[in-house]
mmCIF file of C-alpha atoms in Angstrom:
data_model
loop_
_atom_site.group_PDB
_atom_site.id
_atom_site.type_symbol
_atom_site.label_atom_id
_atom_site.label_comp_id
_atom_site.label_asym_id
_atom_site.label_seq_id
_atom_site.Cartn_x
_atom_site.Cartn_y
_atom_site.Cartn_z
ATOM 1 C CA MET A 1 -21.732 -30.891 51.991
ATOM 2 C CA VAL A 2 -20.190 -27.650 53.234
ATOM 3 C CA LEU A 3 -17.342 -27.939 50.707
ATOM 4 C CA LEU A 4 -19.833 -28.585 47.902
ATOM 5 C CA PHE A 5 -21.881 -25.535 48.907
ATOM 6 C CA VAL A 6 -18.746 -23.334 48.858
ATOM 7 C CA LEU A 7 -17.786 -24.576 45.398
ATOM 8 C CA VAL A 8 -21.269 -23.840 44.088
ATOM 9 C CA LEU A 9 -21.149 -20.315 45.471
ATOM 10 C CA GLN A 10 -17.705 -19.773 43.894
ATOM 11 C CA GLY A 11 -19.031 -20.923 40.561
ATOM 12 C CA GLN A 12 -21.993 -18.555 40.796
ATOM 13 C CA SER A 13 -19.689 -15.673 41.696
ATOM 14 C CA GLU A 14 -17.440 -16.331 38.687
ATOM 15 C CA ASP A 15 -20.456 -16.546 36.373
ATOM 16 C CA ARG A 16 -21.714 -13.158 37.566
ATOM 17 C CA ALA A 17 -18.275 -11.582 37.081
ATOM 18 C CA VAL A 18 -18.036 -12.555 33.394
ATOM 19 C CA PRO A 19 -20.836 -10.993 31.312
ATOM 20 C CA ARG A 20 -22.377 -13.369 28.831
ATOM 21 C CA GLY A 21 -22.934 -11.471 25.618
ATOM 22 C CA PRO A 22 -21.976 -11.582 21.960
ATOM 23 C CA ALA A 23 -18.312 -12.256 21.277
ATOM 24 C CA ALA A 24 -16.153 -9.334 20.178
ATOM 25 C CA PRO A 25 -15.447 -9.274 16.447
ATOM 26 C CA SER A 26 -12.195 -11.031 15.541
ATOM 27 C CA GLY A 27 -11.302 -8.735 12.636
ATOM 28 C CA PRO A 28 -12.148 -5.409 11.003
ATOM 29 C CA ARG A 29 -15.805 -4.546 10.653
ATOM 30 C CA TYR A 30 -15.438 -3.552 7.030
ATOM 31 C CA GLY A 31 -13.041 -5.598 4.972
ATOM 32 C CA ALA A 32 -12.603 -6.736 1.411
ATOM 33 C CA PRO A 33 -11.062 -9.898 -0.033
ATOM 34 C CA GLN A 34 -7.513 -9.864 -1.270
ATOM 35 C CA PRO A 35 -7.436 -9.497 -5.051
ATOM 36 C CA LYS A 36 -5.235 -11.683 -7.190
ATOM 37 C CA ILE A 37 -1.671 -10.363 -7.050
ATOM 38 C CA VAL A 38 1.089 -11.536 -9.385
ATOM 39 C CA PRO A 39 4.235 -12.154 -7.282
ATOM 40 C CA ARG A 40 7.622 -10.549 -7.817
ATOM 41 C CA SER A 41 8.964 -13.804 -9.211
ATOM 42 C CA ALA A 42 6.837 -13.256 -12.339
ATOM 43 C CA TRP A 43 8.785 -10.146 -13.376
ATOM 44 C CA LEU A 44 12.056 -10.354 -11.477
ATOM 45 C CA LYS A 45 14.889 -12.160 -13.230
ATOM 46 C CA PRO A 46 17.611 -13.907 -11.210
ATOM 47 C CA GLY A 47 20.167 -11.202 -11.967
ATOM 48 C CA ASP A 48 17.843 -8.375 -10.990
ATOM 49 C CA GLU A 49 18.176 -9.015 -7.256
ATOM 50 C CA ARG A 50 21.954 -8.987 -7.631
ATOM 51 C CA HIS A 51 21.855 -5.625 -9.391
ATOM 52 C CA ALA A 52 19.545 -4.265 -6.696
ATOM 53 C CA ARG A 53 21.992 -5.312 -3.999
ATOM 54 C CA GLU A 54 24.879 -3.737 -5.865
ATOM 55 C CA ALA A 55 22.942 -0.508 -6.375
ATOM 56 C CA ALA A 56 22.193 -0.266 -2.650
ATOM 57 C CA GLN A 57 25.702 -1.150 -1.581
ATOM 58 C CA ASP A 58 27.634 1.340 0.514
ATOM 59 C CA ARG A 59 31.038 0.894 -1.084
ATOM 60 C CA GLU A 60 32.910 2.388 1.850
ATOM 61 C CA ARG A 61 31.326 0.097 4.440
ATOM 62 C CA GLU A 62 30.500 -2.712 2.000
ATOM 63 C CA ARG A 63 26.898 -2.918 3.110
ATOM 64 C CA THR A 64 24.472 -4.765 0.895
ATOM 65 C CA LYS A 65 20.747 -4.464 0.355
ATOM 66 C CA PRO A 66 18.993 -4.051 3.720
ATOM 67 C CA PRO A 67 16.011 -6.222 4.682
ATOM 68 C CA PRO A 68 12.463 -4.872 4.153
ATOM 69 C CA LYS A 69 11.095 -2.425 6.708
ATOM 70 C CA TYR A 70 7.583 -2.605 8.097
ATOM 71 C CA ASP A 71 4.994 -0.366 9.723
ATOM 72 C CA ASP A 72 2.317 -1.438 12.171
ATOM 73 C CA LYS A 73 -0.502 -1.002 9.650
ATOM 74 C CA VAL A 74 -1.610 0.700 6.435
ATOM 75 C CA VAL A 75 -3.977 3.661 6.722
ATOM 76 C CA ALA A 76 -3.622 5.301 3.297
ATOM 77 C CA VAL A 77 -2.960 4.488 -0.349
ATOM 78 C CA PHE A 78 -1.038 6.812 -2.655
ATOM 79 C CA VAL A 79 -1.816 6.456 -6.354
ATOM 80 C CA HIS A 80 0.922 7.123 -8.939
ATOM 81 C CA HIS A 81 1.533 6.726 -12.633
ATOM 82 C CA THR A 82 4.817 5.460 -14.036
ATOM 83 C CA ASP A 83 5.096 8.171 -16.716
ATOM 84 C CA SER A 84 5.760 5.513 -19.358
ATOM 85 C CA PRO A 85 4.033 4.750 -22.710
ATOM 86 C CA ASN A 86 0.373 3.699 -22.647
ATOM 87 C CA GLY A 87 0.071 1.591 -25.792
ATOM 88 C CA TYR A 88 1.751 -1.515 -24.477
ATOM 89 C CA ASP A 89 0.645 -5.123 -24.729
ATOM 90 C CA CYS A 90 -0.235 -6.393 -21.243
ATOM 91 C CA ALA A 91 1.945 -9.444 -21.876
ATOM 92 C CA ASP A 92 4.868 -7.002 -21.798
ATOM 93 C CA SER A 93 4.023 -5.663 -18.321
ATOM 94 C CA PRO A 94 6.654 -7.776 -16.512
ATOM 95 C CA GLY A 95 9.354 -6.368 -18.779
ATOM 96 C CA ILE A 96 8.112 -2.823 -18.208
ATOM 97 C CA ILE A 97 8.264 -3.347 -14.448
ATOM 98 C CA ARG A 98 11.814 -4.694 -14.771
ATOM 99 C CA THR A 99 12.777 -1.501 -16.596
ATOM 100 C CA ILE A 100 11.201 0.661 -13.868
ATOM 101 C CA SER A 101 12.950 -1.383 -11.198
ATOM 102 C CA ALA A 102 16.309 -1.075 -12.947
ATOM 103 C CA ASP A 103 15.895 2.697 -13.226
ATOM 104 C CA GLN A 104 15.142 3.029 -9.522
ATOM 105 C CA THR A 105 17.832 0.642 -8.305
ATOM 106 C CA ALA A 106 20.764 0.805 -10.719
ATOM 107 C CA GLY A 107 19.895 4.323 -11.938
ATOM 108 C CA ARG A 108 18.876 6.072 -8.710
ATOM 109 C CA HIS A 109 20.702 3.707 -6.336
ATOM 110 C CA TRP A 110 17.576 2.763 -4.386
ATOM 111 C CA ASP A 111 17.654 -0.568 -2.555
ATOM 112 C CA ASP A 112 14.509 -1.848 -4.331
ATOM 113 C CA ILE A 113 11.652 -0.713 -6.535
ATOM 114 C CA GLY A 114 9.787 1.996 -4.646
ATOM 115 C CA TYR A 115 6.172 1.075 -5.403
ATOM 116 C CA ASN A 116 4.479 -1.576 -3.299
ATOM 117 C CA PHE A 117 2.251 -2.554 -6.223
ATOM 118 C CA LEU A 118 1.886 -1.836 -9.929
ATOM 119 C CA VAL A 119 -1.282 -2.183 -12.030
ATOM 120 C CA ASP A 120 -1.339 -2.502 -15.808
ATOM 121 C CA ARG A 121 -4.041 -1.363 -18.201
ATOM 122 C CA CYS A 122 -5.625 -4.830 -18.245
ATOM 123 C CA GLY A 123 -6.171 -4.674 -14.491
ATOM 124 C CA THR A 124 -3.401 -7.096 -13.506
ATOM 125 C CA ILE A 125 -1.898 -6.291 -10.106
ATOM 126 C CA TYR A 126 1.815 -6.955 -9.607
ATOM 127 C CA GLU A 127 3.708 -7.122 -6.339
ATOM 128 C CA GLY A 128 6.427 -4.486 -6.396
ATOM 129 C CA ARG A 129 8.627 -3.867 -3.381
ATOM 130 C CA ALA A 130 9.790 -6.938 -1.483
ATOM 131 C CA GLY A 131 8.505 -7.852 1.951
ATOM 132 C CA GLY A 132 5.175 -9.572 1.428
ATOM 133 C CA SER A 133 2.076 -8.184 -0.246
ATOM 134 C CA GLY A 134 -0.048 -8.923 2.828
ATOM 135 C CA ARG A 135 2.199 -6.982 5.199
ATOM 136 C CA ALA A 136 2.596 -3.252 5.865
ATOM 137 C CA VAL A 137 5.846 -2.868 3.922
ATOM 138 C CA THR A 138 7.439 0.574 4.090
ATOM 139 C CA GLY A 139 7.788 1.722 0.499
ATOM 140 C CA ALA A 140 9.712 4.494 -1.270
ATOM 141 C CA HIS A 141 6.992 6.146 -3.313
ATOM 142 C CA THR A 142 5.843 9.397 -1.663
ATOM 143 C CA GLN A 143 8.583 11.410 -0.021
ATOM 144 C CA GLY A 144 7.562 12.303 3.520
ATOM 145 C CA PHE A 145 4.698 9.796 3.605
ATOM 146 C CA ASN A 146 6.111 6.329 3.072
ATOM 147 C CA HIS A 147 5.149 5.141 6.545
ATOM 148 C CA ARG A 148 1.758 3.527 7.116
ATOM 149 C CA THR A 149 0.966 3.895 3.422
ATOM 150 C CA VAL A 150 0.976 1.843 0.239
ATOM 151 C CA GLY A 151 2.172 3.107 -3.126
ATOM 152 C CA VAL A 152 0.226 1.839 -6.149
ATOM 153 C CA ALA A 153 1.552 2.769 -9.593
ATOM 154 C CA ALA A 154 -0.622 2.715 -12.698
ATOM 155 C CA ILE A 155 1.601 1.668 -15.602
ATOM 156 C CA GLY A 156 1.345 4.442 -18.180
ATOM 157 C CA THR A 157 1.030 8.215 -18.434
ATOM 158 C CA PHE A 158 -2.289 9.709 -17.397
ATOM 159 C CA THR A 159 -2.009 13.416 -17.959
ATOM 160 C CA GLN A 160 -4.980 15.552 -18.998
ATOM 161 C CA GLY A 161 -6.950 13.937 -21.826
ATOM 162 C CA ALA A 162 -5.458 10.456 -21.465
ATOM 163 C CA GLU A 163 -7.790 7.480 -21.382
ATOM 164 C CA VAL A 164 -7.800 5.636 -18.064
ATOM 165 C CA PRO A 165 -8.821 1.987 -18.617
ATOM 166 C CA PRO A 166 -11.765 0.859 -16.441
ATOM 167 C CA ALA A 167 -9.965 -2.414 -15.681
ATOM 168 C CA MET A 168 -7.111 -0.414 -14.183
ATOM 169 C CA THR A 169 -9.298 1.722 -11.913
ATOM 170 C CA GLU A 170 -11.249 -1.344 -10.809
ATOM 171 C CA ALA A 171 -8.012 -3.115 -9.860
ATOM 172 C CA ILE A 172 -6.786 -0.090 -7.906
ATOM 173 C CA ALA A 173 -10.118 0.052 -6.063
ATOM 174 C CA ARG A 174 -9.957 -3.656 -5.195
ATOM 175 C CA LEU A 175 -6.390 -3.361 -3.972
ATOM 176 C CA ALA A 176 -7.172 -0.264 -1.888
ATOM 177 C CA ALA A 177 -10.337 -1.810 -0.430
ATOM 178 C CA TRP A 178 -8.356 -4.834 0.731
ATOM 179 C CA LYS A 179 -5.318 -2.990 2.159
ATOM 180 C CA LEU A 180 -7.375 -0.298 3.914
ATOM 181 C CA GLY A 181 -9.919 -2.829 5.103
ATOM 182 C CA LEU A 182 -7.227 -4.602 7.125
ATOM 183 C CA SER A 183 -7.139 -1.467 9.319
ATOM 184 C CA ASP A 184 -10.876 -0.774 9.012
ATOM 185 C CA ILE A 185 -10.213 2.477 7.130
ATOM 186 C CA ASP A 186 -13.035 4.010 5.077
ATOM 187 C CA PRO A 187 -11.616 4.667 1.569
ATOM 188 C CA ARG A 188 -13.812 7.779 1.307
ATOM 189 C CA GLY A 189 -12.482 9.382 4.473
ATOM 190 C CA ASP A 190 -9.412 11.339 5.510
ATOM 191 C CA VAL A 191 -6.528 10.170 7.661
ATOM 192 C CA ARG A 192 -3.794 11.902 9.635
ATOM 193 C CA LEU A 193 -0.197 11.268 8.625
ATOM 194 C CA VAL A 194 2.979 12.818 9.994
ATOM 195 C CA SER A 195 5.464 14.082 7.423
ATOM 196 C CA SER A 196 8.925 12.590 7.793
ATOM 197 C CA ASN A 197 10.591 14.902 5.272
ATOM 198 C CA GLY A 198 10.454 18.661 4.784
ATOM 199 C CA GLN A 199 10.762 18.249 1.021
ATOM 200 C CA SER A 200 7.168 17.033 0.890
ATOM 201 C CA ARG A 201 4.224 19.464 0.864
ATOM 202 C CA PHE A 202 4.474 19.558 4.645
ATOM 203 C CA GLU A 203 7.239 20.377 7.092
ATOM 204 C CA LYS A 204 8.982 17.497 8.795
ATOM 205 C CA GLY A 205 6.968 16.506 11.852
ATOM 206 C CA GLU A 206 3.834 18.284 10.656
ATOM 207 C CA THR A 207 0.565 16.354 10.791
ATOM 208 C CA ALA A 208 -1.266 16.361 7.477
ATOM 209 C CA GLU A 209 -4.879 15.425 6.898
ATOM 210 C CA LEU A 210 -5.013 13.582 3.579
ATOM 211 C CA PRO A 211 -7.495 11.377 1.713
ATOM 212 C CA ALA A 212 -7.265 7.688 2.559
ATOM 213 C CA ILE A 213 -6.880 7.163 -1.199
ATOM 214 C CA ALA A 214 -4.687 10.046 -2.289
ATOM 215 C CA GLY A 215 -2.806 11.115 -5.365
ATOM 216 C CA HIS A 216 0.972 11.393 -5.208
ATOM 217 C CA ASP A 217 0.539 15.149 -5.583
ATOM 218 C CA ASP A 218 -1.455 15.339 -2.347
ATOM 219 C CA GLY A 219 1.696 14.636 -0.372
ATOM 220 C CA TYR A 220 4.453 15.796 -2.715
ATOM 221 C CA ARG A 221 4.893 18.618 -5.231
ATOM 222 C CA THR A 222 4.469 16.737 -8.497
ATOM 223 C CA THR A 223 2.039 16.319 -11.394
ATOM 224 C CA CYS A 224 1.809 12.576 -10.640
ATOM 225 C CA PRO A 225 -0.537 10.660 -10.966
ATOM 226 C CA GLY A 226 -1.613 12.872 -13.870
ATOM 227 C CA ALA A 227 -4.787 14.923 -14.155
ATOM 228 C CA ALA A 228 -6.749 12.169 -15.911
ATOM 229 C CA LEU A 229 -6.071 9.539 -13.258
ATOM 230 C CA LYS A 230 -6.496 12.059 -10.441
ATOM 231 C CA ALA A 231 -9.995 12.812 -11.751
ATOM 232 C CA HIS A 232 -10.884 9.118 -11.276
ATOM 233 C CA LEU A 233 -9.929 9.004 -7.596
ATOM 234 C CA PRO A 234 -13.423 9.939 -6.295
ATOM 235 C CA LEU A 235 -14.893 7.002 -8.228
ATOM 236 C CA ILE A 236 -12.115 4.706 -7.006
ATOM 237 C CA ARG A 237 -12.874 5.726 -3.405
ATOM 238 C CA GLU A 238 -16.565 5.022 -3.813
ATOM 239 C CA ARG A 239 -15.918 1.675 -5.480
ATOM 240 C CA ALA A 240 -13.448 0.665 -2.747
ATOM 241 C CA ALA A 241 -16.013 1.549 -0.062
ATOM 242 C CA GLN A 242 -18.614 -0.524 -1.890
ATOM 243 C CA LEU A 243 -16.229 -3.484 -2.012
ATOM 244 C CA GLN A 244 -15.794 -3.160 1.757
ATOM 245 C CA GLY A 245 -19.540 -3.414 2.203
ATOM 246 C CA ARG A 246 -20.021 0.167 3.335
ATOM 247 C CA GLN A 247 -23.314 1.853 2.532
ATOM 248 C CA THR A 248 -23.139 4.643 -0.018
#
């Protein structure tokens, strides 16, 4: 009887020590579903990976293409344009991406295409840089701000006066809502990023406060993503927030 009484008291003590309330949320408060993303295999030909490895090879040390690099999370999206013709057939998008990839790897000797994602004028989203579309892959798209960010390139040229297809802006908003939602980032807000390169708009090591959905020109001295696409960023931010379930 004494032993039973002690066990009952121990059980009561443990119950009082652990508050009984609602369980903590298992994920971000505001998230959005992953949009459909066409994988690299849809545009990458077998020889393309070989050329990418050769382009990244250090001929003195005979090093080949390094593995993907990752950050802990994504807190910002940089929007770009590819500065290529606009009047393409969307069926030709894979070929256009192959050309961009070849220019950046074989032409500029990068180890892979720099953009994490590319979006065509029909709103199709393509996986760009290798490493996994659901992971925080370190890209090569915005000098000084490749860490903790995603680079999304709109296929075309969107300077002043150019038409920006609604399907394209909707796809960018859906992609941004999903990637930022994984870190519970409000697409309409600002984030703090540390510049890793003094050739950006900020000195190396300087903390910059930038939009969570920013234009390439917000972090680097360039006219990219073009005045026409840049003018659509406020609407893209609002749409991304709506997709996350945030009140407007």
